PDB file of C-alpha atoms in Angstrom:
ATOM      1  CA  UNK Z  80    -136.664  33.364  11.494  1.00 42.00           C
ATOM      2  CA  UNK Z  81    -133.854  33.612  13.967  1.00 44.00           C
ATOM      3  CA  UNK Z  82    -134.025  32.243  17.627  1.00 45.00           C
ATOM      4  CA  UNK Z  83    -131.960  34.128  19.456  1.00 45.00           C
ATOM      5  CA  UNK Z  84    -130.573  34.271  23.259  1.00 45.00           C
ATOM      6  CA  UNK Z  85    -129.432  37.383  24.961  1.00 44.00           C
ATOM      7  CA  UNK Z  86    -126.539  37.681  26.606  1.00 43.00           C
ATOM      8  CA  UNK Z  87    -125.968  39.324  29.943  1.00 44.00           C
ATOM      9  CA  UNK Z  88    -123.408  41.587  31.392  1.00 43.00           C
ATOM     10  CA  UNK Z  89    -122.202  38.636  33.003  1.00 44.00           C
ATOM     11  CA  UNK Z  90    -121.658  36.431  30.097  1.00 43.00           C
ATOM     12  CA  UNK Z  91    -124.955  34.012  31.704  1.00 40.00           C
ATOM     13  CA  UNK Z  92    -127.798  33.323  28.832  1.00 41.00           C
ATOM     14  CA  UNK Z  93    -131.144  33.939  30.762  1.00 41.00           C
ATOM     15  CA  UNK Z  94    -134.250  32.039  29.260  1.00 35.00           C
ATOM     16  CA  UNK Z  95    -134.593  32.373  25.778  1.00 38.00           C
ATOM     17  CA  UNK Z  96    -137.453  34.855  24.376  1.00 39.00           C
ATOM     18  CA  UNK Z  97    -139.528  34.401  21.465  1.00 35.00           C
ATOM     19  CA  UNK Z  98    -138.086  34.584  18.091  1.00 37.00           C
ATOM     20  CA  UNK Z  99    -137.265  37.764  16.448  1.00 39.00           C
ATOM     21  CA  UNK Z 100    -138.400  38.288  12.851  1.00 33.00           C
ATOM     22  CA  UNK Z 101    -136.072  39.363  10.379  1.00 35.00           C
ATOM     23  CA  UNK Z 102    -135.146  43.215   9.551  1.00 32.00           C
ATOM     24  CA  UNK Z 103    -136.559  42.389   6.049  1.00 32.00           C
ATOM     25  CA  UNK Z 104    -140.427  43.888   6.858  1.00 34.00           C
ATOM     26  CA  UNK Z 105    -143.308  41.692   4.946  1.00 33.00           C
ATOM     27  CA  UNK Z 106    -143.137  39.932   2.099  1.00 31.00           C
ATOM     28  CA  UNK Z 107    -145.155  42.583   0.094  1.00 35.00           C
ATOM     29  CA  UNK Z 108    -142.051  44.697   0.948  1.00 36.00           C
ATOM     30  CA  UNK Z 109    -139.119  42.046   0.542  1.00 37.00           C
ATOM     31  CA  UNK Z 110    -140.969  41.772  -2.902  1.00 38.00           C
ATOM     32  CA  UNK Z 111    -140.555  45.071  -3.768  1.00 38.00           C
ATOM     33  CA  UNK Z 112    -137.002  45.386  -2.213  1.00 39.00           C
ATOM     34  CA  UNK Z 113    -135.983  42.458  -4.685  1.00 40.00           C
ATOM     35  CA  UNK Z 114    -137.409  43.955  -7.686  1.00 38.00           C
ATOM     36  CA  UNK Z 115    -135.569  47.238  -7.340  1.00 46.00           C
ATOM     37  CA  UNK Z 116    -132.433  46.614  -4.836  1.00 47.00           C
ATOM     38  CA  UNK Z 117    -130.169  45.297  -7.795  1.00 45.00           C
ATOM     39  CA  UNK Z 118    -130.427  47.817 -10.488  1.00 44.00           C
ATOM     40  CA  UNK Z 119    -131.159  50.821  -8.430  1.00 51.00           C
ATOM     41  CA  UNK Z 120    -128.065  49.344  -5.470  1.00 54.00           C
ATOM     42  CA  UNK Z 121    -125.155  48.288  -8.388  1.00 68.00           C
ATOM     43  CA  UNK Z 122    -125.556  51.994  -9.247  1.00 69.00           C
ATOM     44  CA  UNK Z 123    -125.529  53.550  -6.082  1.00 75.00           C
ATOM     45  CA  UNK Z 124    -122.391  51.498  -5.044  1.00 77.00           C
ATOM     46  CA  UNK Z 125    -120.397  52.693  -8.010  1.00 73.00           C
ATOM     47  CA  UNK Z 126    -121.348  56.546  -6.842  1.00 74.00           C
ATOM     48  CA  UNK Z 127    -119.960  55.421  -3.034  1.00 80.00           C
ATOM     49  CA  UNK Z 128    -117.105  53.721  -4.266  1.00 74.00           C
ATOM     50  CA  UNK Z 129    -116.312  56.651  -6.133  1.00 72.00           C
ATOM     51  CA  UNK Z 130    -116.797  59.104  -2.773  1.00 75.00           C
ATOM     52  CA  UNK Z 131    -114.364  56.961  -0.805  1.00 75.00           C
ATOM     53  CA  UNK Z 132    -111.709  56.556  -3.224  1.00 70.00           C
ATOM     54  CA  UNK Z 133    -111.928  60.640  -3.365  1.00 74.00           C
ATOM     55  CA  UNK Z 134    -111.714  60.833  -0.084  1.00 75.00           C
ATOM     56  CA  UNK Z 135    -108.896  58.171   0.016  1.00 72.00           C
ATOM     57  CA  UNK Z 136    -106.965  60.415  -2.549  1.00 68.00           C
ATOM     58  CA  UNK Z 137    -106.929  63.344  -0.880  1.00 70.00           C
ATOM     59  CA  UNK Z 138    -104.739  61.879   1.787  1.00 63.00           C
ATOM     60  CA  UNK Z 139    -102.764  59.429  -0.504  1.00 60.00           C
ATOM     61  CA  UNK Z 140     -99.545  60.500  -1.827  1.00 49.00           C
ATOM     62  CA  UNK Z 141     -99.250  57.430  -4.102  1.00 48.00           C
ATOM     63  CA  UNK Z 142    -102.557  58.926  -6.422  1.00 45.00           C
ATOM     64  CA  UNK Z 143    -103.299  55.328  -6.752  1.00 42.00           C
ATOM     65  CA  UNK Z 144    -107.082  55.901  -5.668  1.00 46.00           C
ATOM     66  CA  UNK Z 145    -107.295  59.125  -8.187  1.00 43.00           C
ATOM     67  CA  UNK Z 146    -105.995  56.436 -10.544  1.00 40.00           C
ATOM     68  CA  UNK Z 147    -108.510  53.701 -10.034  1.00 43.00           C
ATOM     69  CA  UNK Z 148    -111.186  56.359  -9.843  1.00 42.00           C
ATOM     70  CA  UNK Z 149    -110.451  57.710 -13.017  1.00 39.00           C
ATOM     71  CA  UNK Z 150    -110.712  53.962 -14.770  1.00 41.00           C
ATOM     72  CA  UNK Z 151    -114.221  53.652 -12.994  1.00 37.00           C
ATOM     73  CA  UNK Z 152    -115.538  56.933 -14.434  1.00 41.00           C
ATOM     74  CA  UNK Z 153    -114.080  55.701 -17.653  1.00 36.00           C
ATOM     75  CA  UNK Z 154    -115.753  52.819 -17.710  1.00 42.00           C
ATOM     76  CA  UNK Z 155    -118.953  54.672 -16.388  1.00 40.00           C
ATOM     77  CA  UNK Z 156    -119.061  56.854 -19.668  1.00 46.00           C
ATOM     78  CA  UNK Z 157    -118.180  59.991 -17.475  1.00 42.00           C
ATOM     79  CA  UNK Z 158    -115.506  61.752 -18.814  1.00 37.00           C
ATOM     80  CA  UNK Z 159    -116.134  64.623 -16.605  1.00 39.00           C
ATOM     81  CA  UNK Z 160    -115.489  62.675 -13.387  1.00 42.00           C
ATOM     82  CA  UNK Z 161    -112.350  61.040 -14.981  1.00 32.00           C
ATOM     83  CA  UNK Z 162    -111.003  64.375 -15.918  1.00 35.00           C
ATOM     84  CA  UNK Z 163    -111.317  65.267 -12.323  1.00 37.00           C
ATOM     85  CA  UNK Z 164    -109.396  62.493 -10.819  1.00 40.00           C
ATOM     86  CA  UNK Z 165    -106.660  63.086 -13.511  1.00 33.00           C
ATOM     87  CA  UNK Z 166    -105.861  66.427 -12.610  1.00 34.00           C
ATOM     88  CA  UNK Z 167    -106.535  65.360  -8.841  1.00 40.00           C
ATOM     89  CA  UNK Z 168    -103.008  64.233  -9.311  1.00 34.00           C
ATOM     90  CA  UNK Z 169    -102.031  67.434 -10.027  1.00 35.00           C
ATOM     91  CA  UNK Z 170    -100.249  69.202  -6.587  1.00 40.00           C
ATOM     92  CA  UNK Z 171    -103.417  71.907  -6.491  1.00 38.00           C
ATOM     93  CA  UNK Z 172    -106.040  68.921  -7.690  1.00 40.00           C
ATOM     94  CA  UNK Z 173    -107.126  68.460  -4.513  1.00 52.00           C
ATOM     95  CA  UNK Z 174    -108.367  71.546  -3.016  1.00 47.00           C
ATOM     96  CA  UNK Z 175    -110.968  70.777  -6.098  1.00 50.00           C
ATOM     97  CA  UNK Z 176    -112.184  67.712  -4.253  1.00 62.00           C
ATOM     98  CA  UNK Z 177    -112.198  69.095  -0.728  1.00 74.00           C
ATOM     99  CA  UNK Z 178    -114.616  71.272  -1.937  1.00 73.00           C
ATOM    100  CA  UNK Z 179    -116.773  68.559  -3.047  1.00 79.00           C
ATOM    101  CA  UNK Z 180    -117.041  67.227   0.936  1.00 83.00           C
ATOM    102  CA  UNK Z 181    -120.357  69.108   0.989  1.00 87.00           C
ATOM    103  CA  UNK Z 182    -122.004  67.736  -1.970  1.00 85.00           C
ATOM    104  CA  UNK Z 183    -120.498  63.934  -1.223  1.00 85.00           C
ATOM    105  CA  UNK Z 184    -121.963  64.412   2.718  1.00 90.00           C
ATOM    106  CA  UNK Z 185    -125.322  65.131   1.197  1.00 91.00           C
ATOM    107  CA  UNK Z 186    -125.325  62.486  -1.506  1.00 88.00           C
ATOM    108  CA  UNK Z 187    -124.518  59.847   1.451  1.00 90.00           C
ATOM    109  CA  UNK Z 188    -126.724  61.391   4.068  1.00 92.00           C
ATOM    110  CA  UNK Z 189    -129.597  60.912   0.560  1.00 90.00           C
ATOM    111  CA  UNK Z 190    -128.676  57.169   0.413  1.00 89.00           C
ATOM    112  CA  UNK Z 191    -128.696  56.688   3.652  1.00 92.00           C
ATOM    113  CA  UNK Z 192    -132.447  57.621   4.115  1.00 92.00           C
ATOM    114  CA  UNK Z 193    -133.181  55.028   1.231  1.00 89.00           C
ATOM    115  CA  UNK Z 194    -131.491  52.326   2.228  1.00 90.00           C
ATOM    116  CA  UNK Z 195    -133.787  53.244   5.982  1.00 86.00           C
ATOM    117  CA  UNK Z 196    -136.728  51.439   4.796  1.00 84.00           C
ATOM    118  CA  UNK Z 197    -134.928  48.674   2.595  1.00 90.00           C
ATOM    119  CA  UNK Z 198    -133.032  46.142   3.986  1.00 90.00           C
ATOM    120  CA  UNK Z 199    -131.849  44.776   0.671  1.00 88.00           C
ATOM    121  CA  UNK Z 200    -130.679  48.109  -0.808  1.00 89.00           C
ATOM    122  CA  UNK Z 201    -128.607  48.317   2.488  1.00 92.00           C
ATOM    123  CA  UNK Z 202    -127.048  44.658   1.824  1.00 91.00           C
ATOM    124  CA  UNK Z 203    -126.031  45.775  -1.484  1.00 88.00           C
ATOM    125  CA  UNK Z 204    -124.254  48.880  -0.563  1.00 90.00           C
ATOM    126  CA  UNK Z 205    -122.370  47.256   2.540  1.00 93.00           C
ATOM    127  CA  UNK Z 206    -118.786  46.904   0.521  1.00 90.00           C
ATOM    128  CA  UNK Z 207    -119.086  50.127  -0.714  1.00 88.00           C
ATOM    129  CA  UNK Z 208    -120.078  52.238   2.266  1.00 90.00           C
ATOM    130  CA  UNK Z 209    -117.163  50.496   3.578  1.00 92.00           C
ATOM    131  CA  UNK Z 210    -115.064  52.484   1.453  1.00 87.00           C
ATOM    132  CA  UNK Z 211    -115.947  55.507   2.699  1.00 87.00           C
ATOM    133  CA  UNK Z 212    -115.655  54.397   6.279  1.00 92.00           C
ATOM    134  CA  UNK Z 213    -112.329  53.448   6.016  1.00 89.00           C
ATOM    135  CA  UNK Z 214    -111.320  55.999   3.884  1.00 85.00           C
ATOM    136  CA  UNK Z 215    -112.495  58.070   6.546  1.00 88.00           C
ATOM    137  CA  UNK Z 216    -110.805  55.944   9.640  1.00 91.00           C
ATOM    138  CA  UNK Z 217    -107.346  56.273   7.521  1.00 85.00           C
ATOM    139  CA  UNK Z 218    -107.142  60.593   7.418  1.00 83.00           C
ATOM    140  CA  UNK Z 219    -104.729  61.274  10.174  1.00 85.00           C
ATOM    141  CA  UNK Z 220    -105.867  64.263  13.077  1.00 88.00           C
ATOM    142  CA  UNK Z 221    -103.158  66.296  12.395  1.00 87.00           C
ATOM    143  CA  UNK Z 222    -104.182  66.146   9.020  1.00 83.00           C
ATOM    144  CA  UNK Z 223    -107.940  67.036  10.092  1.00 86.00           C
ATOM    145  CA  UNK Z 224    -107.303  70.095  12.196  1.00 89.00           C
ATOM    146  CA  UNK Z 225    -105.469  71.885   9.152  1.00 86.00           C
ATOM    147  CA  UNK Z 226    -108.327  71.560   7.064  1.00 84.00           C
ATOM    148  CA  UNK Z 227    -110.621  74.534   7.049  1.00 87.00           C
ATOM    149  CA  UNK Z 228    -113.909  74.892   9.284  1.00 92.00           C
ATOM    150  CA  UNK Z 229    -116.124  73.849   6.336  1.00 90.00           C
ATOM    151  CA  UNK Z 230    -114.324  71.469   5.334  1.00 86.00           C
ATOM    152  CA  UNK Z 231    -114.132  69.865   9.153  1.00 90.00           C
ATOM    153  CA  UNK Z 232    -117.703  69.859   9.809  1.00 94.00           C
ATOM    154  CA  UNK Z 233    -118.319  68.117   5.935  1.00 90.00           C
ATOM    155  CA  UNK Z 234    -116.268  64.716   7.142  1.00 90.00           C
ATOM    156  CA  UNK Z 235    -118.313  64.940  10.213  1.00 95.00           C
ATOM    157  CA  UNK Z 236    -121.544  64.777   8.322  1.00 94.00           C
ATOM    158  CA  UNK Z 237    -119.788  61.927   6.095  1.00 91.00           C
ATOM    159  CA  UNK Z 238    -118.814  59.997   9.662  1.00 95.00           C
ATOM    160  CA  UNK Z 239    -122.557  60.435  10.765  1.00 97.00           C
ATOM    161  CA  UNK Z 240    -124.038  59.401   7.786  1.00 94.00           C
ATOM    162  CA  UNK Z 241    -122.029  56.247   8.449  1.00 95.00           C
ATOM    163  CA  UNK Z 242    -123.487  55.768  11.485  1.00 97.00           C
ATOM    164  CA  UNK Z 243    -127.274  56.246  10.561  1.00 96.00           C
ATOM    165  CA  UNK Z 244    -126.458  53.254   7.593  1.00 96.00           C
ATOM    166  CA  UNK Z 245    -124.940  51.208  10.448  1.00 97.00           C
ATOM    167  CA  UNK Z 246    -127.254  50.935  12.810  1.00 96.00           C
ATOM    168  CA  UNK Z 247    -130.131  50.768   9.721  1.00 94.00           C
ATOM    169  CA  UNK Z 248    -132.230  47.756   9.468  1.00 90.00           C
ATOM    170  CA  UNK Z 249    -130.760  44.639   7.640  1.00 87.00           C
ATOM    171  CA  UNK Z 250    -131.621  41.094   7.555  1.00 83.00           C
ATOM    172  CA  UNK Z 251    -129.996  38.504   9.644  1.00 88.00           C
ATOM    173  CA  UNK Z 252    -128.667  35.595   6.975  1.00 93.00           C
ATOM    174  CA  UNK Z 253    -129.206  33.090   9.857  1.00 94.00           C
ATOM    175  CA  UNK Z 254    -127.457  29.599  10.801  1.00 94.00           C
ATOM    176  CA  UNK Z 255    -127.693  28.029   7.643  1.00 92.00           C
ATOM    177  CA  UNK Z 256    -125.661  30.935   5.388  1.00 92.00           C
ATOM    178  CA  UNK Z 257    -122.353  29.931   7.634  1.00 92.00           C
ATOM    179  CA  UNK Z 258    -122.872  26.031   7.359  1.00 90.00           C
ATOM    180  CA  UNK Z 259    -121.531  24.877   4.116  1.00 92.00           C
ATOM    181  CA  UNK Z 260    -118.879  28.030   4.013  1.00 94.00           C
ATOM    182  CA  UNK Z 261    -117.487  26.608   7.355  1.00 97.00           C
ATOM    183  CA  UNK Z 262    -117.242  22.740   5.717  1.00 96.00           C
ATOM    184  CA  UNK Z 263    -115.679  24.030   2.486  1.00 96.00           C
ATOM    185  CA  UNK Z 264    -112.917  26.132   4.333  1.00 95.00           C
ATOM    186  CA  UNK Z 265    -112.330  22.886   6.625  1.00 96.00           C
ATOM    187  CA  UNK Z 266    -111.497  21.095   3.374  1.00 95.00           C
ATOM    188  CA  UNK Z 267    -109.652  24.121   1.703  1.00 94.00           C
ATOM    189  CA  UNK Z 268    -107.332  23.943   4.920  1.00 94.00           C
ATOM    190  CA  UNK Z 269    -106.920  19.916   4.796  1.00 94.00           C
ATOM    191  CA  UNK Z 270    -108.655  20.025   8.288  1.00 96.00           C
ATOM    192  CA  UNK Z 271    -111.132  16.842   9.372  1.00 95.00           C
ATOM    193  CA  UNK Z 272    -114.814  17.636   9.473  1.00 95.00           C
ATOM    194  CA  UNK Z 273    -115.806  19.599  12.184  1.00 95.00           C
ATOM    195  CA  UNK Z 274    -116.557  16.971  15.664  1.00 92.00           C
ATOM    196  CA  UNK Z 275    -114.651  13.994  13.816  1.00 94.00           C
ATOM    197  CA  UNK Z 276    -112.714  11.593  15.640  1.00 91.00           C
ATOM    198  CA  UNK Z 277    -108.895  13.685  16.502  1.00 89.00           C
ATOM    199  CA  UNK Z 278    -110.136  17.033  15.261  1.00 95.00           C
ATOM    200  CA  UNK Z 279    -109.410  19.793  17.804  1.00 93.00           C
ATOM    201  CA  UNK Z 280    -109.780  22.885  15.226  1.00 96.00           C
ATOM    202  CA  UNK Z 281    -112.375  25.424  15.178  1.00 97.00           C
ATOM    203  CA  UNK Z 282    -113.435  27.506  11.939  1.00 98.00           C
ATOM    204  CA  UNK Z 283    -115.256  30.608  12.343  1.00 98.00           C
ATOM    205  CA  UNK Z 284    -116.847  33.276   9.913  1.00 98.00           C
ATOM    206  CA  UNK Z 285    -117.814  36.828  10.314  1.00 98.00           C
ATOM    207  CA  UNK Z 286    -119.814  38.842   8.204  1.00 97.00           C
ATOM    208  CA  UNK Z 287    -118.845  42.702   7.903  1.00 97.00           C
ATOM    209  CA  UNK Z 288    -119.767  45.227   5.941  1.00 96.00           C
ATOM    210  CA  UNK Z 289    -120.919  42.364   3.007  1.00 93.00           C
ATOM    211  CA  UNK Z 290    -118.263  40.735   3.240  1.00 94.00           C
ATOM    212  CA  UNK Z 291    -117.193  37.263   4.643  1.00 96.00           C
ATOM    213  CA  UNK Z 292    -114.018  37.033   6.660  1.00 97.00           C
ATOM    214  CA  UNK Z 293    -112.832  33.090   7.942  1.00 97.00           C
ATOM    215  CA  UNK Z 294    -111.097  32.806  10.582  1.00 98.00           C
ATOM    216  CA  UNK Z 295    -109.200  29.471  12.107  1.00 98.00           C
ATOM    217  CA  UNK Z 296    -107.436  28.781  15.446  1.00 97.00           C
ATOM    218  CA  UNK Z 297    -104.200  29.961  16.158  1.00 96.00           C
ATOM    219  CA  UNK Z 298    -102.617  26.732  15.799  1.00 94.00           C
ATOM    220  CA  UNK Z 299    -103.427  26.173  12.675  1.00 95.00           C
ATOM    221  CA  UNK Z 300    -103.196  29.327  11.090  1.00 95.00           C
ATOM    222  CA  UNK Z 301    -100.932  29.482   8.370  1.00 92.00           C
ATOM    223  CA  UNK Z 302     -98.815  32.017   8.557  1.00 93.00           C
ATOM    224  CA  UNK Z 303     -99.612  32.849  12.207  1.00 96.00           C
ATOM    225  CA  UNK Z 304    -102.050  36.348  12.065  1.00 97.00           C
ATOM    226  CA  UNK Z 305    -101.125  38.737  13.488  1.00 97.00           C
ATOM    227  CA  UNK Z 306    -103.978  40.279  16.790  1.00 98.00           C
ATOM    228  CA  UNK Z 307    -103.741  43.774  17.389  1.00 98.00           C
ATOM    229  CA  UNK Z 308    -107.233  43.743  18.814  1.00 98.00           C
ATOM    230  CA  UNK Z 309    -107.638  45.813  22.211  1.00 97.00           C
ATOM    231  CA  UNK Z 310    -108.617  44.197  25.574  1.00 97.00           C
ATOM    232  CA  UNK Z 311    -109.088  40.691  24.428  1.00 98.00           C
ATOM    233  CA  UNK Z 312    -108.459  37.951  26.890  1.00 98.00           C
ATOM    234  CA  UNK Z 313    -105.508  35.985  25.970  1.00 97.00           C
ATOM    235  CA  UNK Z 314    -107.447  32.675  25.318  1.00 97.00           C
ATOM    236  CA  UNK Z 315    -109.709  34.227  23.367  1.00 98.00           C
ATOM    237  CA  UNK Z 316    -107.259  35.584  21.070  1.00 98.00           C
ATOM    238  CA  UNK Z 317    -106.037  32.605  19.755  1.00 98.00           C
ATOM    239  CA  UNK Z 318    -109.285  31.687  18.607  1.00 98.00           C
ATOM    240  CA  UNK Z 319    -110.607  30.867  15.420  1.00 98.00           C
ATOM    241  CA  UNK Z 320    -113.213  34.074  16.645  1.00 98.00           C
ATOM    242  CA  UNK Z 321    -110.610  36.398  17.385  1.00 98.00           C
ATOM    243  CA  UNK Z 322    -108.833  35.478  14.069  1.00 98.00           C
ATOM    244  CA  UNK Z 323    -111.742  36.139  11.705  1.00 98.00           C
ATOM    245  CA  UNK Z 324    -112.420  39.521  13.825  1.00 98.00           C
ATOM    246  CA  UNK Z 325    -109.127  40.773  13.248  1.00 98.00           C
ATOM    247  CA  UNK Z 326    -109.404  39.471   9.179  1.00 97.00           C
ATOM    248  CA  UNK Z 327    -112.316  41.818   9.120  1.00 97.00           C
ATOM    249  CA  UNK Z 328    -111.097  44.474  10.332  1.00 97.00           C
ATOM    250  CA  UNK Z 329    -107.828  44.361   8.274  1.00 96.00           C
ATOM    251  CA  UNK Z 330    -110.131  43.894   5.098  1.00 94.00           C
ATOM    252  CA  UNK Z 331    -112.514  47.030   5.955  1.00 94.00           C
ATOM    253  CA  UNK Z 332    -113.386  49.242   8.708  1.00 93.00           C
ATOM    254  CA  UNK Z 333    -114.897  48.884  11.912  1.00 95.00           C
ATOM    255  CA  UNK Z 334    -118.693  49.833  11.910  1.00 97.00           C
ATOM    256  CA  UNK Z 335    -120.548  52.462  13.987  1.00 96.00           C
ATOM    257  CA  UNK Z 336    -123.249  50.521  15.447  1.00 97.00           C
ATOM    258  CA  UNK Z 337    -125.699  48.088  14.098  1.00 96.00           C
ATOM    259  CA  UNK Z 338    -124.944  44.515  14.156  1.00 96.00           C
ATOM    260  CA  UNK Z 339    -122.665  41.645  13.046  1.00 97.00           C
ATOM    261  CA  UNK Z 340    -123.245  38.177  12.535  1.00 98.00           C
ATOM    262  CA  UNK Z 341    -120.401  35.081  12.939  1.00 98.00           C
ATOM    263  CA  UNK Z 342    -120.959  31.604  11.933  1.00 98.00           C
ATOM    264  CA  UNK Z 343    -118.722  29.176  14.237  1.00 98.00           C
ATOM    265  CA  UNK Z 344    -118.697  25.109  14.062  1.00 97.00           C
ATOM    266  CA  UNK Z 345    -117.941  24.471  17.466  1.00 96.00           C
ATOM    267  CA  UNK Z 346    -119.488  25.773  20.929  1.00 97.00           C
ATOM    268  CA  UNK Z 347    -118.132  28.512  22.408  1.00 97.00           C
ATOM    269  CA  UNK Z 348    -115.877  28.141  25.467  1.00 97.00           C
ATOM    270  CA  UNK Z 349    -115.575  29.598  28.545  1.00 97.00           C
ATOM    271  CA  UNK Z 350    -113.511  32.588  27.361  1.00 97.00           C
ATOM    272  CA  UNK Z 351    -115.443  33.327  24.707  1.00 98.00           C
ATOM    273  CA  UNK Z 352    -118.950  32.889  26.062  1.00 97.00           C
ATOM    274  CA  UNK Z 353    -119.220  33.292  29.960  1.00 96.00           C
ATOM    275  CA  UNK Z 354    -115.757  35.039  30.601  1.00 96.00           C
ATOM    276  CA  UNK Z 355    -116.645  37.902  27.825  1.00 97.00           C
ATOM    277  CA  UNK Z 356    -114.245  37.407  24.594  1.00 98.00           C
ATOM    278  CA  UNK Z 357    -117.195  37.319  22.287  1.00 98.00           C
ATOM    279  CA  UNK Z 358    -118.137  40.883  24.200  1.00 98.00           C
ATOM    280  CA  UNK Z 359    -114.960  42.199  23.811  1.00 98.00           C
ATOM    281  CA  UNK Z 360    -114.661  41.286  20.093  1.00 98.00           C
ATOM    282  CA  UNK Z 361    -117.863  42.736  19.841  1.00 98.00           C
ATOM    283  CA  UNK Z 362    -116.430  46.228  21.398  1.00 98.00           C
ATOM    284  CA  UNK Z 363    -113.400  45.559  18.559  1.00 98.00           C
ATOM    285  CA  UNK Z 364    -116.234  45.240  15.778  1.00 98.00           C
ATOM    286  CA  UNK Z 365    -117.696  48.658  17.016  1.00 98.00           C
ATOM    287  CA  UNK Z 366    -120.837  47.297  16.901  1.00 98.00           C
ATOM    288  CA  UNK Z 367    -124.179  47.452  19.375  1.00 98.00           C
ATOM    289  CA  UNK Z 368    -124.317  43.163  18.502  1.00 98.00           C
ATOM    290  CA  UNK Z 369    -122.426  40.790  17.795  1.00 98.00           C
ATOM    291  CA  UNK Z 370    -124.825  37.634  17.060  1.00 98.00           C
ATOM    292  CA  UNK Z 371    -123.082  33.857  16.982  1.00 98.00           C
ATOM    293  CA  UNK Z 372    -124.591  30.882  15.426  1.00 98.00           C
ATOM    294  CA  UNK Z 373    -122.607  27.827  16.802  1.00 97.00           C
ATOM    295  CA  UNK Z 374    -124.121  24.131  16.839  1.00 96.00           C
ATOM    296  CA  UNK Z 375    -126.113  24.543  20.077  1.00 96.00           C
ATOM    297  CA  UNK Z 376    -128.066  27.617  18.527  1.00 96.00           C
ATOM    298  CA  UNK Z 377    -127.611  31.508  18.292  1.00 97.00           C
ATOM    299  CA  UNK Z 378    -126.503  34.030  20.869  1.00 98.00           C
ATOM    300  CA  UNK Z 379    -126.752  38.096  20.898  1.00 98.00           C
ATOM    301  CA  UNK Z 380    -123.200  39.356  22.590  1.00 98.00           C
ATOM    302  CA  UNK Z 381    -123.434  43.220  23.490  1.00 98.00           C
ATOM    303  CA  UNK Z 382    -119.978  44.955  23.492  1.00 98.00           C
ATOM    304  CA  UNK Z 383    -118.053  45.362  26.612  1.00 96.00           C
ATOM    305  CA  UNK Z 384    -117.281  49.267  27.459  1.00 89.00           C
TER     306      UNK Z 384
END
């Protein structure tokens, strides 16, 4: 059990409210969920993998993702599938595929109400519901408005299944997941233990679509990263916040709602907290929360507009 404290418009923390409970339901459920999330889950992930690296291909001239999918199907026993991706390569391969937009809409929008009323089924298909997002973020417009009609309205079902497994239910991994992850990048890095005697670094960690992204301040960083993220103050940005923000979302895509959760071994300052960077990173993240565990305890940023 998380406590958490809201965060106003304004950046001030009024008085904290009672703790929330996880998104995990009861035990009798979390039971279940445990018993049936990793079979059922490693399954369902290959099938979503396979989606977005179809939907990748359509729009890659390399056929690198028709390449990997074929191996997968391979190695799934589904020689079908791999035949597919094979002559996906072909010039005329893909007008198979763009026909299958339908089917692959209606096989995410299927998951998606599963994964609704189990928090660990969601967890396990994070990574690859990630594929599809940013396979989806990467198809250019112009490329979108000469597509047929049909074919139009499919990615939109695809980019609003998205957002119904977003902003489903999952469970909050809470201050302790971020603790020893922090130390051993610290280490990793050669930097002192975090409040020693002459250490003025900060090491942060976000969590985004199952994935853990580590981020360090900008004077440290080695080689400096590179911040293309939009209306962030310029302290904030060369943060160890801002720098594990922008890792995420050059490892995956941006979500469409829902929550994230960072892990940071120093207080926030000024910039961050009261003067809105954590908000604005939160607007970056695409997300409808952004919640921090630093030493003092946990706070819920909304995003800035």
């Amino acid at each position: 059990m998380i406590m958490v404290k809201p965060i106003n418009p304004k950046g001030a923390a009024p008085r904290p409210e009672a703790p929330r409970p996880t998104l995990g339901g009861n035990r009798q459920e979390s039971a279940s969920n445990r018993n049936q999330a990793p079979g059922i889950g490693a399954d369902l992930a290959l099938d979503l993998t396979q989606i977005g690296l179809d939907i990748t291909g359509l729009f890659d001239p390399t056929f690198v993702s028709d390449g990997a999918n074929a191996l997968i199907s391979l190695g799934r026993g589904d020689l079908g599938g791999a035949a597919l991706s094979v002559v996906s390569i072909l010039p005329a391969g893909d007008l198979v595929k763009l026909g299958k937009l339908g089917k692959y809409a209606d096989t995410l929008g299927k998951i998606v109400d599963k994964v609704a009323g189990n928090p660990l089924l969601k967890d396990s298909l994070e990574q690859a519901v990630g594929t599809i997002a940013k396979a989806l973020d990467k198809i250019p417009q112009g490329m979108i408005d000469q597509l047929p009609a049909s074919a139009r309205n499919n990615l939109d079902r695809l980019k609003d299944a998205v957002a119904r497994f977003d902003k489903a239910p999952g469970h909050l991994l809470g201050p302790r997941h971020g603790t020893a992850a922090l130390a051993a990048q610290r280490a990793a890095r050669g930097l002192p233990p975090a409040g020693a005697q002459g250490d003025a670094s900060t090491v942060a960690m976000i969590r985004l679509r199952g994935q853990d992204y580590v981020g360090v301040n900008s004077s440290v960083q080695q080689p400096r990263t590179t911040i293309t993220l939009d209306r962030v103050n310029a302290q904030t940005r060369t943060h160890a916040e801002a720098d594990a923000v922008q890792q995420a979302l050059n490892g995956t895509a941006r979500k469409r709602g829902g929550q994230a959760e960072m892990w940071v071994d120093r207080d926030l300052c000024r910039s961050c907290g009261p003067n809105g960077g954590m908000r604005s990173l939160a607007r970056n993240l695409g997300v409808d929360e952004l919640i921090v565990h630093t030493p003092s305890g946990t706070q819920i940023f909304k995003p800035t507009r």
